[in-house]
Short mmCIF file of C-alpha atoms and ligand atoms in Angstrom, two decimals:
data_model
loop_
_atom_site.label_atom_id
_atom_site.label_comp_id
_atom_site.label_asym_id
_atom_site.label_seq_id
_atom_site.Cartn_x
_atom_site.Cartn_y
_atom_site.Cartn_z
CA UNK A 1196 -113.20 -39.83 160.23
CA UNK A 1197 -113.55 -39.26 156.47
CA UNK A 1198 -110.13 -40.75 155.82
CA UNK A 1199 -111.04 -44.09 157.33
CA UNK A 1200 -111.68 -46.99 154.95
CA UNK A 1201 -115.03 -48.65 154.22
CA UNK A 1202 -115.18 -52.31 155.25
CA UNK A 1203 -116.85 -54.90 153.01
CA UNK A 1204 -117.32 -58.59 153.63
CA UNK A 1205 -118.71 -61.52 151.75
CA UNK A 1206 -118.52 -65.27 152.17
CA UNK A 1207 -116.03 -65.41 149.28
CA UNK A 1208 -115.02 -63.74 146.03
CA UNK A 1209 -118.58 -62.85 144.95
CA UNK A 1210 -118.63 -59.65 147.01
CA UNK A 1211 -115.92 -58.24 144.76
CA UNK A 1212 -118.81 -57.47 142.38
CA UNK A 1213 -120.15 -55.14 145.10
CA UNK A 1214 -116.67 -53.75 145.76
CA UNK A 1215 -116.28 -52.95 142.04
CA UNK A 1216 -119.58 -51.04 141.99
CA UNK A 1217 -118.62 -49.09 145.12
CA UNK A 1218 -115.15 -48.31 143.81
CA UNK A 1219 -116.62 -47.03 140.50
CA UNK A 1220 -118.98 -44.67 142.33
CA UNK A 1221 -116.65 -43.68 145.18
CA UNK A 1222 -113.21 -43.62 143.53
CA UNK A 1223 -111.62 -41.58 146.33
CA UNK A 1224 -112.57 -44.02 149.09
CA UNK A 1225 -110.32 -46.71 150.49
CA UNK A 1226 -111.77 -50.16 151.10
CA UNK A 1227 -110.88 -53.17 153.19
CA UNK A 1228 -112.38 -56.37 151.74
CA UNK A 1229 -112.79 -59.65 153.57
CA UNK A 1230 -113.77 -62.73 151.55
CA UNK A 1231 -114.36 -65.59 153.96
CA UNK A 1232 -113.25 -68.27 151.48
CA UNK A 1233 -112.32 -70.60 154.35
CA UNK A 1234 -115.97 -70.97 155.37
CA UNK A 1235 -117.88 -70.43 152.09
CA UNK A 1236 -120.72 -71.28 151.44
CA UNK A 1237 -122.92 -69.49 153.96
CA UNK A 1238 -126.10 -70.16 152.01
CA UNK A 1239 -126.47 -73.76 153.15
CA UNK A 1240 -125.80 -73.05 156.83
CA UNK A 1241 -128.10 -72.35 159.78
CA UNK A 1242 -129.19 -68.94 161.05
CA UNK A 1243 -127.05 -69.36 164.20
CA UNK A 1244 -123.92 -70.22 162.19
CA UNK A 1245 -124.38 -67.42 159.64
CA UNK A 1246 -124.95 -64.93 162.46
CA UNK A 1247 -121.78 -66.07 164.23
CA UNK A 1248 -119.68 -65.86 161.04
CA UNK A 1249 -121.13 -62.44 160.18
CA UNK A 1250 -120.43 -61.03 163.65
CA UNK A 1251 -116.84 -62.37 163.55
CA UNK A 1252 -116.31 -60.83 160.11
CA UNK A 1253 -117.76 -57.50 161.24
CA UNK A 1254 -115.48 -57.44 164.32
CA UNK A 1255 -112.45 -58.38 162.18
CA UNK A 1256 -113.10 -55.45 159.83
CA UNK A 1257 -113.97 -53.05 162.67
CA UNK A 1258 -110.43 -53.64 164.01
CA UNK A 1259 -109.11 -51.88 160.85
CA UNK A 1260 -110.83 -48.68 162.02
CA UNK A 1261 -113.48 -48.58 159.31
CA UNK A 1262 -116.10 -45.79 159.09
CA UNK A 1263 -118.86 -47.89 157.48
CA UNK A 1264 -119.55 -51.60 157.05
CA UNK A 1265 -121.05 -52.98 153.84
CA UNK A 1266 -122.43 -56.49 154.24
CA UNK A 1267 -122.05 -57.53 150.60
CA UNK A 1268 -123.17 -61.10 151.31
CA UNK A 1269 -126.90 -61.52 150.66
CA UNK A 1270 -127.15 -64.48 153.02
CA UNK A 1271 -125.53 -62.54 155.88
CA UNK A 1272 -127.67 -59.48 155.03
CA UNK A 1273 -130.84 -61.59 155.08
CA UNK A 1274 -130.07 -63.42 158.31
CA UNK A 1275 -127.71 -61.34 160.41
CA UNK A 1276 -128.15 -57.63 159.72
CA UNK A 1277 -130.11 -56.83 162.94
CA UNK A 1278 -127.50 -58.60 165.11
CA UNK A 1279 -124.58 -56.89 163.35
CA UNK A 1280 -126.23 -53.46 163.74
CA UNK A 1281 -126.84 -54.18 167.42
CA UNK A 1282 -123.28 -55.24 168.18
CA UNK A 1283 -120.94 -53.34 165.88
CA UNK A 1284 -121.65 -49.68 166.78
CA UNK A 1285 -121.08 -48.52 163.18
CA UNK A 1286 -123.27 -47.63 160.22
CA UNK A 1287 -124.05 -50.89 158.43
CA UNK A 1288 -125.43 -51.26 154.90
CA UNK A 1289 -126.83 -54.56 153.60
CA UNK A 1290 -127.74 -55.54 150.04
CA UNK A 1291 -131.31 -56.90 150.29
CA UNK A 1292 -133.22 -53.59 150.64
CA UNK A 1293 -131.24 -51.84 147.89
CA UNK A 1294 -131.59 -54.82 145.51
CA UNK A 1295 -135.34 -55.13 146.09
CA UNK A 1296 -135.93 -51.39 145.63
CA UNK A 1297 -133.83 -51.35 142.47
CA UNK A 1298 -135.94 -54.10 140.89
CA UNK A 1299 -139.12 -52.06 141.48
CA UNK A 1300 -137.42 -48.88 140.28
CA UNK A 1301 -136.33 -50.51 137.02
CA UNK A 1302 -139.68 -52.07 136.03
CA UNK A 1303 -142.14 -49.82 137.90
CA UNK A 1304 -144.91 -50.63 140.39
CA UNK A 1305 -147.84 -51.18 137.99
CA UNK A 1306 -147.96 -54.99 137.98
CA UNK A 1307 -144.37 -56.00 138.46
CA UNK A 1308 -143.37 -59.66 138.14
CA UNK A 1309 -140.08 -60.11 139.91
CA UNK A 1310 -138.02 -63.28 140.10
CA UNK A 1311 -135.46 -63.73 142.86
CA UNK A 1312 -132.61 -66.24 142.74
CA UNK A 1313 -130.54 -66.65 145.89
CA UNK A 1314 -129.07 -69.16 148.31
CA UNK A 1315 -131.31 -71.62 150.16
CA UNK A 1316 -130.93 -69.61 153.39
CA UNK A 1317 -131.80 -66.29 151.73
CA UNK A 1318 -134.85 -67.79 150.01
CA UNK A 1319 -136.04 -69.42 153.25
CA UNK A 1320 -135.65 -66.14 155.17
CA UNK A 1321 -138.15 -64.43 152.81
CA UNK A 1322 -136.08 -61.25 153.17
CA UNK A 1323 -136.32 -60.30 149.47
CA UNK A 1324 -140.12 -60.57 149.15
CA UNK A 1325 -140.50 -58.54 152.37
CA UNK A 1326 -138.22 -55.75 151.10
CA UNK A 1327 -139.80 -55.81 147.61
CA UNK A 1328 -143.33 -55.55 149.10
CA UNK A 1329 -142.10 -52.55 151.17
CA UNK A 1330 -141.30 -50.87 147.84
CA UNK A 1331 -144.38 -52.13 145.95
CA UNK A 1332 -147.19 -54.14 147.54
CA UNK A 1333 -148.56 -55.09 144.09
CA UNK A 1334 -145.50 -57.12 143.17
CA UNK A 1335 -145.81 -60.73 142.03
CA UNK A 1336 -142.70 -62.55 143.24
CA UNK A 1337 -141.25 -66.00 142.58
CA UNK A 1338 -138.07 -67.19 144.32
CA UNK A 1339 -135.70 -70.06 143.49
CA UNK A 1340 -132.57 -71.24 145.26
CA UNK A 1341 -129.57 -71.96 142.98
CA UNK A 1342 -126.90 -73.34 145.36
CA UNK A 1343 -124.63 -74.84 142.67
CA UNK A 1344 -124.08 -71.38 141.15
CA UNK A 1345 -121.78 -70.55 144.11
CA UNK A 1346 -119.07 -73.20 143.52
CA UNK A 1347 -119.35 -72.63 139.75
CA UNK A 1348 -118.61 -68.93 140.28
CA UNK A 1349 -115.80 -69.68 142.76
CA UNK A 1350 -114.29 -72.04 140.13
CA UNK A 1351 -114.65 -69.37 137.42
CA UNK A 1352 -116.83 -71.68 135.27
CA UNK A 1353 -118.55 -68.77 133.56
CA UNK A 1354 -119.03 -70.23 130.07
CA UNK A 1355 -118.87 -74.02 130.47
CA UNK A 1356 -121.59 -76.31 129.03
CA UNK A 1357 -122.14 -77.69 132.55
CA UNK A 1358 -122.96 -74.19 133.82
CA UNK A 1359 -125.54 -73.68 131.03
CA UNK A 1360 -127.18 -77.00 131.77
CA UNK A 1361 -127.39 -76.32 135.55
CA UNK A 1362 -128.76 -72.83 134.85
CA UNK A 1363 -131.40 -74.28 132.52
CA UNK A 1364 -132.57 -76.66 135.22
CA UNK A 1365 -132.68 -74.07 138.04
CA UNK A 1366 -134.29 -71.33 135.95
CA UNK A 1367 -136.93 -73.55 134.33
CA UNK A 1368 -139.43 -72.39 137.01
CA UNK A 1369 -139.37 -68.87 135.59
CA UNK A 1370 -140.56 -69.97 132.13
CA UNK A 1371 -144.27 -69.70 132.88
CA UNK A 1372 -143.86 -66.91 135.45
CA UNK A 1373 -142.16 -64.67 132.85
CA UNK A 1374 -140.46 -62.17 135.19
CA UNK A 1375 -139.74 -58.65 133.96
CA UNK A 1376 -136.81 -58.43 136.37
CA UNK A 1377 -134.68 -61.11 137.99
CA UNK A 1378 -132.82 -60.20 141.18
CA UNK A 1379 -129.53 -62.05 141.45
CA UNK A 1380 -129.78 -62.15 145.23
CA UNK A 1381 -126.37 -63.67 145.78
CA UNK A 1382 -123.06 -61.93 145.21
CA UNK A 1383 -121.67 -64.87 143.28
CA UNK A 1384 -124.39 -64.93 140.62
CA UNK A 1385 -123.31 -61.81 138.64
CA UNK A 1386 -120.12 -63.71 137.80
CA UNK A 1387 -122.46 -66.02 135.83
CA UNK A 1388 -124.66 -63.22 134.48
CA UNK A 1389 -124.02 -64.09 130.80
CA UNK A 1390 -125.27 -67.64 131.33
CA UNK A 1391 -128.22 -66.45 133.44
CA UNK A 1392 -129.22 -63.77 130.91
CA UNK A 1393 -129.08 -66.18 127.97
CA UNK A 1394 -131.12 -68.74 129.89
CA UNK A 1395 -133.97 -66.43 131.00
CA UNK A 1396 -133.93 -64.35 127.80
CA UNK A 1397 -132.61 -60.94 126.86
CA UNK A 1398 -135.81 -59.08 127.79
CA UNK A 1399 -135.47 -59.88 131.53
CA UNK A 1400 -133.70 -57.11 133.47
CA UNK A 1401 -131.01 -58.56 135.71
CA UNK A 1402 -130.48 -56.79 139.04
CA UNK A 1403 -127.32 -57.42 141.03
CA UNK A 1404 -126.16 -56.45 144.49
CA UNK A 1405 -123.60 -54.04 143.08
N1 DGL B 1015 -122.10 -64.64 149.14
C1 DGL B 1015 -123.29 -65.38 149.39
C2 DGL B 1015 -124.53 -64.53 149.18
O1 DGL B 1015 -124.46 -63.45 148.63
C3 DGL B 1015 -123.42 -66.58 148.50
C4 DGL B 1015 -122.43 -67.65 148.68
C5 DGL B 1015 -122.63 -68.47 149.91
O2 DGL B 1015 -123.51 -69.35 149.96
O3 DGL B 1015 -121.87 -68.21 150.81
O4 DGL B 1015 -125.59 -64.96 149.57
#
């Protein structure tokens, strides 16, 4: 059983940021990665569609004889984790709980102000605030959806003026809120972390799914 690989899926290339973190910490493990680039983005799709895609991806990876499934996609973690756990018969790890707990761990539970940026579907699901409140019920949380970050990351536009200007517009809402930590609740966003960090300011701790 220990020799079996760990399966990871995401809606595209963004989950490779989670793969990299896992590989760094578990260098002796083998991984099978599925990036569903044919059907990206998930973040603009309905609950029923994301659930169907996530279950198909999980079954595809299970056929490789994996010992553990990591749902690296935040949108699939937010919307489909219970269904995957019910149907796959394997240990399944999502990214929402770990990301929310990490934000509280990094800034403490005194009076934390936590920003969350994610896809429209993840924001609408309220999965991050729920998991963050589990870790700290005193948290002040503000969420914003940043859908255009996904194609920018897929295109590799990590330092273009257009990316800075889109980031400025999306992240404007955090100016008054002044978060201490910002959860990048989408696997694609760490690819743009330089732009995001410069836009929100160096003092804001960025948390990623990895
Ligand atoms: N990988 C997805 C996530 O982490 C973002 C991209 C998408 O919309 O599919 O939520």
